Coordinates of C-alpha atoms in Angstrom, one line a residue:
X18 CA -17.3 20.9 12.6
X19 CA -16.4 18.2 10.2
X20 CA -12.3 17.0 10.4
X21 CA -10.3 17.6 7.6
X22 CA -8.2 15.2 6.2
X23 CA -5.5 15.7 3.2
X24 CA -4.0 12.2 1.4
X25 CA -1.1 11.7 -1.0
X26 CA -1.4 9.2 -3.3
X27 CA -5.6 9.5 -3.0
X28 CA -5.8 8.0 -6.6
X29 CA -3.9 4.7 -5.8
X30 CA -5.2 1.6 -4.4
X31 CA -4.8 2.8 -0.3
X32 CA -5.8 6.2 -1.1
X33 CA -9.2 5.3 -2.7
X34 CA -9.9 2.7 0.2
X35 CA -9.0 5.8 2.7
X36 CA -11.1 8.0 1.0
X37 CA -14.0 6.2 1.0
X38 CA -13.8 5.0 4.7
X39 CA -12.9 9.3 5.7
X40 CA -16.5 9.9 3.8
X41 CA -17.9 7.6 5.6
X42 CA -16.8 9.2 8.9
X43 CA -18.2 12.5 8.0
X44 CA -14.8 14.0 7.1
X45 CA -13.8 16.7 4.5
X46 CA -11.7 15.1 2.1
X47 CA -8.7 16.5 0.3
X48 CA -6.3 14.4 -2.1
X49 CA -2.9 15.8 -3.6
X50 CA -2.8 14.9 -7.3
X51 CA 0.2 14.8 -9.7
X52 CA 0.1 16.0 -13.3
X53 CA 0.4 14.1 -15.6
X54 CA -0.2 13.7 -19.1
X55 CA -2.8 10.9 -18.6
X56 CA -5.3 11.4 -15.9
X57 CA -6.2 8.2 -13.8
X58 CA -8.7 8.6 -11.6
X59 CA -10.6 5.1 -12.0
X60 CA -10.0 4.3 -8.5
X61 CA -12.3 7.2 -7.2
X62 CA -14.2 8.2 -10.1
X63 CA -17.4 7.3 -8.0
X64 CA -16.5 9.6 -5.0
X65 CA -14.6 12.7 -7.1
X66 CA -17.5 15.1 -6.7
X67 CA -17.2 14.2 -2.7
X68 CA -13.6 15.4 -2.3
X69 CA -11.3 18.6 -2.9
X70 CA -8.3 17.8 -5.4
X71 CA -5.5 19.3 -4.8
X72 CA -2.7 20.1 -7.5
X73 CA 0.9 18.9 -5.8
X74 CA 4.2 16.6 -6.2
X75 CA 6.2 14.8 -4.0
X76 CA 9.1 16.3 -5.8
X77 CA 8.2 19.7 -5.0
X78 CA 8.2 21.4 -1.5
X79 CA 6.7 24.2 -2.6
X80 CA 3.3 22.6 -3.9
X81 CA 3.2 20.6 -0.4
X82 CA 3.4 23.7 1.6
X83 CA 0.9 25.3 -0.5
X84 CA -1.6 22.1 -0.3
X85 CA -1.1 22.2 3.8
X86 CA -2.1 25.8 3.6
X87 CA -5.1 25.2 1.4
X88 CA -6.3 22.4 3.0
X89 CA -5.5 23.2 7.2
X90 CA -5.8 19.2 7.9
X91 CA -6.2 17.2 11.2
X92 CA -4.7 14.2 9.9
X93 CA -2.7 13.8 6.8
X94 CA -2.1 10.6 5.3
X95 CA 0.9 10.0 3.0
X96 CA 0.9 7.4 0.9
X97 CA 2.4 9.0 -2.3
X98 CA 5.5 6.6 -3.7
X99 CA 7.3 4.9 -6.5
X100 CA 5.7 1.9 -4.5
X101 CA 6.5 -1.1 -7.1
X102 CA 9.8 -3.3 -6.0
X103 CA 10.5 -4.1 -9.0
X104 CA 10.5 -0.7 -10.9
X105 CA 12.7 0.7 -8.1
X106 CA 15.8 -1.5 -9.4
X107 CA 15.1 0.0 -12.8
X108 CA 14.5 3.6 -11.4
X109 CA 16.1 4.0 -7.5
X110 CA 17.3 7.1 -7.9
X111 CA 13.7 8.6 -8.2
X112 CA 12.3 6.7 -6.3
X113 CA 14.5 7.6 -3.4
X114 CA 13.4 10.8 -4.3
X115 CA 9.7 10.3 -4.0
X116 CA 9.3 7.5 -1.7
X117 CA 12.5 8.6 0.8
X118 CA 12.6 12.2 0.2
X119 CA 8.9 13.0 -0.1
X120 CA 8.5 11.8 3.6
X121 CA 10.5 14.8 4.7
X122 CA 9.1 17.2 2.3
X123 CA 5.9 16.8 3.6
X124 CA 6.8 16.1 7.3
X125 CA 8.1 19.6 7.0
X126 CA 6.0 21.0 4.7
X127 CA 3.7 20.2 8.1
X128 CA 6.1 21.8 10.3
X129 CA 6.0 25.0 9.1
X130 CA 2.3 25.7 7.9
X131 CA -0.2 23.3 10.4
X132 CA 2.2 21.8 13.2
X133 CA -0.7 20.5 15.0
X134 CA -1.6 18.3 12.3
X135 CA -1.4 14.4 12.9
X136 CA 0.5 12.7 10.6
X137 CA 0.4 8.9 9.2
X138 CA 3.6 7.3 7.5
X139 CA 2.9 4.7 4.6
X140 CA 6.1 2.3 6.2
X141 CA 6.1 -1.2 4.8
X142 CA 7.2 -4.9 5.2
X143 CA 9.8 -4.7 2.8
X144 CA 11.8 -2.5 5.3
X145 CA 12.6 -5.7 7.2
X146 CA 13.7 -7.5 3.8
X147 CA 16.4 -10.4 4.9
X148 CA 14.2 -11.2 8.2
X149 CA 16.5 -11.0 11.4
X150 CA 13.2 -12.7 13.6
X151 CA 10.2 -14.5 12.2
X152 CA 7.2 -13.4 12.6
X153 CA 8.2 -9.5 12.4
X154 CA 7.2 -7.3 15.1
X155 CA 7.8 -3.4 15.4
X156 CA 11.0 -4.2 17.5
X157 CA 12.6 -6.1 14.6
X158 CA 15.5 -4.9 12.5
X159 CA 15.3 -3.6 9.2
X160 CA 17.2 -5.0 6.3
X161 CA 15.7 -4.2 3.5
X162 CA 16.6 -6.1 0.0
X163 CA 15.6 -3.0 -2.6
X164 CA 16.2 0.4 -3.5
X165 CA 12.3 0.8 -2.6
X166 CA 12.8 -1.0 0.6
X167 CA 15.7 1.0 1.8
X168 CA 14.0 3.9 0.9
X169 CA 11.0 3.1 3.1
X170 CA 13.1 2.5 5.7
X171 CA 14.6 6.2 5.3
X172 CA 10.9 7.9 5.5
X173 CA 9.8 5.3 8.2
X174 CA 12.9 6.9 10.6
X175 CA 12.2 10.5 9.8
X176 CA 9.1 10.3 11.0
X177 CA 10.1 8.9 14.3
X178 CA 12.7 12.1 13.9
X179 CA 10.6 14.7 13.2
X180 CA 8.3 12.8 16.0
X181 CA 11.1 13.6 19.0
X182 CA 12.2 16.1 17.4
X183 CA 9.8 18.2 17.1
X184 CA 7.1 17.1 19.3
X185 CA 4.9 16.1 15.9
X186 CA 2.1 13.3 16.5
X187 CA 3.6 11.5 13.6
X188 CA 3.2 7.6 13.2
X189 CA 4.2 4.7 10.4
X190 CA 2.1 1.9 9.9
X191 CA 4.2 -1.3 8.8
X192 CA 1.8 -2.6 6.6
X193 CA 2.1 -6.3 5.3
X194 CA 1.3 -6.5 1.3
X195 CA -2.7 -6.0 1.0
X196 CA -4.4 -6.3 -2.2
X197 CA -7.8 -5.6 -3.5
X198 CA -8.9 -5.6 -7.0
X199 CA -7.8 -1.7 -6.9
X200 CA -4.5 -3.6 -6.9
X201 CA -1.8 -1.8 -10.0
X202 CA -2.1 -4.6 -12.2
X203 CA 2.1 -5.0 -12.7
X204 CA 1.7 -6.3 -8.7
X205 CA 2.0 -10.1 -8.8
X206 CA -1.6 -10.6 -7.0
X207 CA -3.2 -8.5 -9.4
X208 CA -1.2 -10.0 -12.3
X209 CA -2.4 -13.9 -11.0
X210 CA -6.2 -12.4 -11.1
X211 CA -6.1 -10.8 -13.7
X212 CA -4.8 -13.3 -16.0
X213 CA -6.3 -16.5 -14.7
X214 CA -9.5 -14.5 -16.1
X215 CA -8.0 -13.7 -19.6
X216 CA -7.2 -17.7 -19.7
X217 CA -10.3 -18.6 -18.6
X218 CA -12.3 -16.3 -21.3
X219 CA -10.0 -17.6 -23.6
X220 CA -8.2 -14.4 -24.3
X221 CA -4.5 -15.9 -23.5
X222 CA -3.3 -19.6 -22.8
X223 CA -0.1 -18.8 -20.8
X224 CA 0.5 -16.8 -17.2
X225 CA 4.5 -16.2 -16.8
X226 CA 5.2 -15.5 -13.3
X227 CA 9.2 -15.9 -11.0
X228 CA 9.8 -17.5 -8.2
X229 CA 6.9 -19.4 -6.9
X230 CA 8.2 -19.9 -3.5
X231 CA 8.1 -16.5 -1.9
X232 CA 5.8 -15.9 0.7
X233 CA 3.9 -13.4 1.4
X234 CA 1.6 -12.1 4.0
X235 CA -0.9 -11.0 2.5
X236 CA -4.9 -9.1 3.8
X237 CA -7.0 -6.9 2.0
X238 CA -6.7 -3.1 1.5
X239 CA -10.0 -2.1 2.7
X240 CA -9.1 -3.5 6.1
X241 CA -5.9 -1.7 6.3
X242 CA -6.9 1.4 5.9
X243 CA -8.8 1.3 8.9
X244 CA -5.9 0.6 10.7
X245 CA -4.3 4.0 9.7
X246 CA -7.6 6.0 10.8
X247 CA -7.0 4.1 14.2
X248 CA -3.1 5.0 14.6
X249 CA -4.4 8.7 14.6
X250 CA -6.7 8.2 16.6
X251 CA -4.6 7.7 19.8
X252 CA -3.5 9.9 22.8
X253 CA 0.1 8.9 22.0
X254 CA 1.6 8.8 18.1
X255 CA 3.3 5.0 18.0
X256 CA 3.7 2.7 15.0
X257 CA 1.8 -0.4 14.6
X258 CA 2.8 -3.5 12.5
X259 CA -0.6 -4.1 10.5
X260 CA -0.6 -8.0 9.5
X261 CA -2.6 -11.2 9.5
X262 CA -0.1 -13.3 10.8
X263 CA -0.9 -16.0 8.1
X264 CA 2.0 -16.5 5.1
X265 CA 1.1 -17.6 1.8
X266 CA 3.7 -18.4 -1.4
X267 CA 3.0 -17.2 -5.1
X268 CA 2.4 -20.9 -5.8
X269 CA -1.3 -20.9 -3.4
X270 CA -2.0 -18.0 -4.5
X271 CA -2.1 -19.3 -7.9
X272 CA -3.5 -22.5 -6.8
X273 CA -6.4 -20.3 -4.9
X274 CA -7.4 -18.1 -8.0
X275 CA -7.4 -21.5 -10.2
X276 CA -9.1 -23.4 -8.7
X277 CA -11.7 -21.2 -8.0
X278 CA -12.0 -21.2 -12.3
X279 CA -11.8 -24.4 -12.6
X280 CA -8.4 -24.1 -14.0
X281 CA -5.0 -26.4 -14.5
X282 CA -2.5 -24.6 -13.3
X283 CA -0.5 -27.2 -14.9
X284 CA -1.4 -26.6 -18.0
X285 CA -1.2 -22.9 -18.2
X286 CA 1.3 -21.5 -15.4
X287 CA 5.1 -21.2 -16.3
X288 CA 6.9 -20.3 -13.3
X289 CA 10.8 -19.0 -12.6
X290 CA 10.5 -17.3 -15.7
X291 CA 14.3 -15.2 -15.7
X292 CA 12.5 -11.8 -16.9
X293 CA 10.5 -11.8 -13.6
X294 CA 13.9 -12.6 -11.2
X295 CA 15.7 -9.4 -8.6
X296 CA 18.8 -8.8 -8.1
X297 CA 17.6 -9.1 -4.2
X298 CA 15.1 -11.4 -3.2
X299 CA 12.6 -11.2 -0.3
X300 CA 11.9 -15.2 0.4
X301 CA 9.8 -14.8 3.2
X302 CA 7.7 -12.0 5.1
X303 CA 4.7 -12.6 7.9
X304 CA 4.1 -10.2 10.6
X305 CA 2.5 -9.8 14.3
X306 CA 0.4 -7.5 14.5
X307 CA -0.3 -8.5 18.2
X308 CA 0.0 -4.6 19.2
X309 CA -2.8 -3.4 16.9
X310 CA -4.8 -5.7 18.2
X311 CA -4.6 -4.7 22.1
X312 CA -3.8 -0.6 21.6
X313 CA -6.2 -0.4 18.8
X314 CA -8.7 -2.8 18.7
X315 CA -7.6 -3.3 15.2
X316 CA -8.1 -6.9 13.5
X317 CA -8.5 -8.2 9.8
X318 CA -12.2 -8.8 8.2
X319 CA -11.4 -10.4 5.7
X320 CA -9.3 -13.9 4.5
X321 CA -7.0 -14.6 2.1
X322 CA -9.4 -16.6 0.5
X323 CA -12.3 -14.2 0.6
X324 CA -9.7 -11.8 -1.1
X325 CA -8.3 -13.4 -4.1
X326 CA -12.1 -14.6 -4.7
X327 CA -13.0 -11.0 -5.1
X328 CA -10.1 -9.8 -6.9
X329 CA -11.2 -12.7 -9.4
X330 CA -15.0 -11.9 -9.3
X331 CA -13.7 -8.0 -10.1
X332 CA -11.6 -9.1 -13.2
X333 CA -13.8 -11.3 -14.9
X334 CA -16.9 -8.5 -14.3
X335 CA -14.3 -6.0 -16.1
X336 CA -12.9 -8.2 -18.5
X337 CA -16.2 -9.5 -19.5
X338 CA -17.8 -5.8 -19.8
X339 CA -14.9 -4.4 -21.3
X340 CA -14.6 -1.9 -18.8
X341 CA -11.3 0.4 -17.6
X342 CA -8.8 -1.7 -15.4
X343 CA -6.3 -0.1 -12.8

């Protein structure tokens, strides 16, 4: 009999990946799906016939209970959030809400209608924020630099709660920024990619980005995902950092994606634009994922390089077809 599996946030950029790689393992699908008054479903348009939508919010403990009874899961995957830095200084109070808040919603909504299921928490590197060690392991502190950051860090601790509290198998995954050409096109990656392709069709002569200097470590989506299939996959629940241990700065990742266009960066890049500063900043984030490598087996495919070449390769096939972008 085939596993079950139920994701939040299946329409976003992790939850398409997921999807996709679930299929593939012969499970039954389910996604929970907002409603809203424009339907996005670009990032699994070409699977949607293959899974069971499921009408939910993270606002809303009621729909959550309801899709855990409709769906009876194994493993349930929640990666449902007001996940953009930035919008979270504009909007913390929702997205405390969502991002902080859902965690336990759902974590209960578990409790009480499929306690066996294995649960997997969407934690992040922005948790650690203002580093306390570099690189960052699962044993460093968290100090995180944003409403969204201090919010993961709320979820990421009620799991381990609900964990010892309630004798859930219920795990976070630190992941490290991952991209893909799936990427939200308001994240910087995506906004490098995406625009080095406009300038190099001609469509725009300027990119405006902030602060050059930050780094970032940064893999590829596809890869990740794996890595949460694996954390569930144990006799124990623990939580993994998920990282390639390499750092990067805005500025290389510019000069990567440029280069490959044949472009002057120079010429066409403005950088420490004031409309793109925080009132927080996050200089510097790499991790060790040394753990996931000996518990799980669990190592990257792909390179930085390879990445931003595809996220380039995928923006100037859609640009130059005119078709939808994410």
């Amino acid at each position: 009999m085939a596993k079950r599996a139920l994701i939040t946030g299946i329409t976003g950029q992790d939850g398409s990946y997921l999807a996709e790689f679930l299929l593939e393992q012969g499970y039954e699908v389910f996604g929970l799906v907002r409603r809203t008054s424009t339907i996005n479903f670009g990032r699994i348009h070409h699977i949607q016939d293959r899974i069971n939508l499921i009408p939910g919010d993270m606002l809303d403990q009621t729909s959550l209970q309801e899709a855990i009874h409709t769906s009876q899961p194994d493993e349930v995957y929640n990666l449902a959030a007001q996940s953009f830095v930035g919008t979270s200084w504009q909007q913390p109070t929702l997205t405390g809400n969502v991002t902080a808040l859902g965690v336990t919603r759902i974590l209960d909504a578990i409790r009480h209608a499929k306690s066996d299921a294995r649960f997997y928490q969407a934690s992040s590197s922005e948790m650690f924020g203002k580093v306390r060690e570099t690189p960052q392991r699962e044993t460093t502190p968290f100090y995180p630099r944003s409403p969204y950051g201090v919010a993961k860090v709320y979820g990421h601790w009620n799991t381990v709660n609900y964990r010892e509290s309630y004798d859930m198998f219920a795990v976070s995954g630190i992941l490290f920024n991952h991209e893909s050409p799936r990427r939200g096109i308001e994240f910087v990656t995506r906004k490098i990619t995406w625009n080095a392709a406009r300038i190099s069709l001609g469509q725009i002569d300027k990119l405006y980005l902030g602060n050059p200097d930050s780094r970032r470590d940064w893999g590829f989506a596809g890869d990740y995902v794996r890595a949460m299939w694996m954390m569930l996959q144990q006799d124990e629940p623990e939580d993994f950092v998920i990282a390639t241990g390499e750092t990067h700065s805005v500025r290389e990742f510019v000069d990567v994606a440029f280069e490959a266009l044949n472009l002057s960066v120079e010429d066409h890049v403005v950088f420490n634009d004031p409309r793109y500063t925080r009132p927080a900043e996050v200089d510097l984030l790499v991790g060790d994922s040394t753990k996931a490598g000996q518990k799980l087996g669990w190592e990257p495919n792909n390179s930085f390089r390879e990445m931003v070449h595809g996220m380039l390769e995928a923006d100037i096939k859609a640009l130059t077809e005119g078709t939808r972008t994410f």
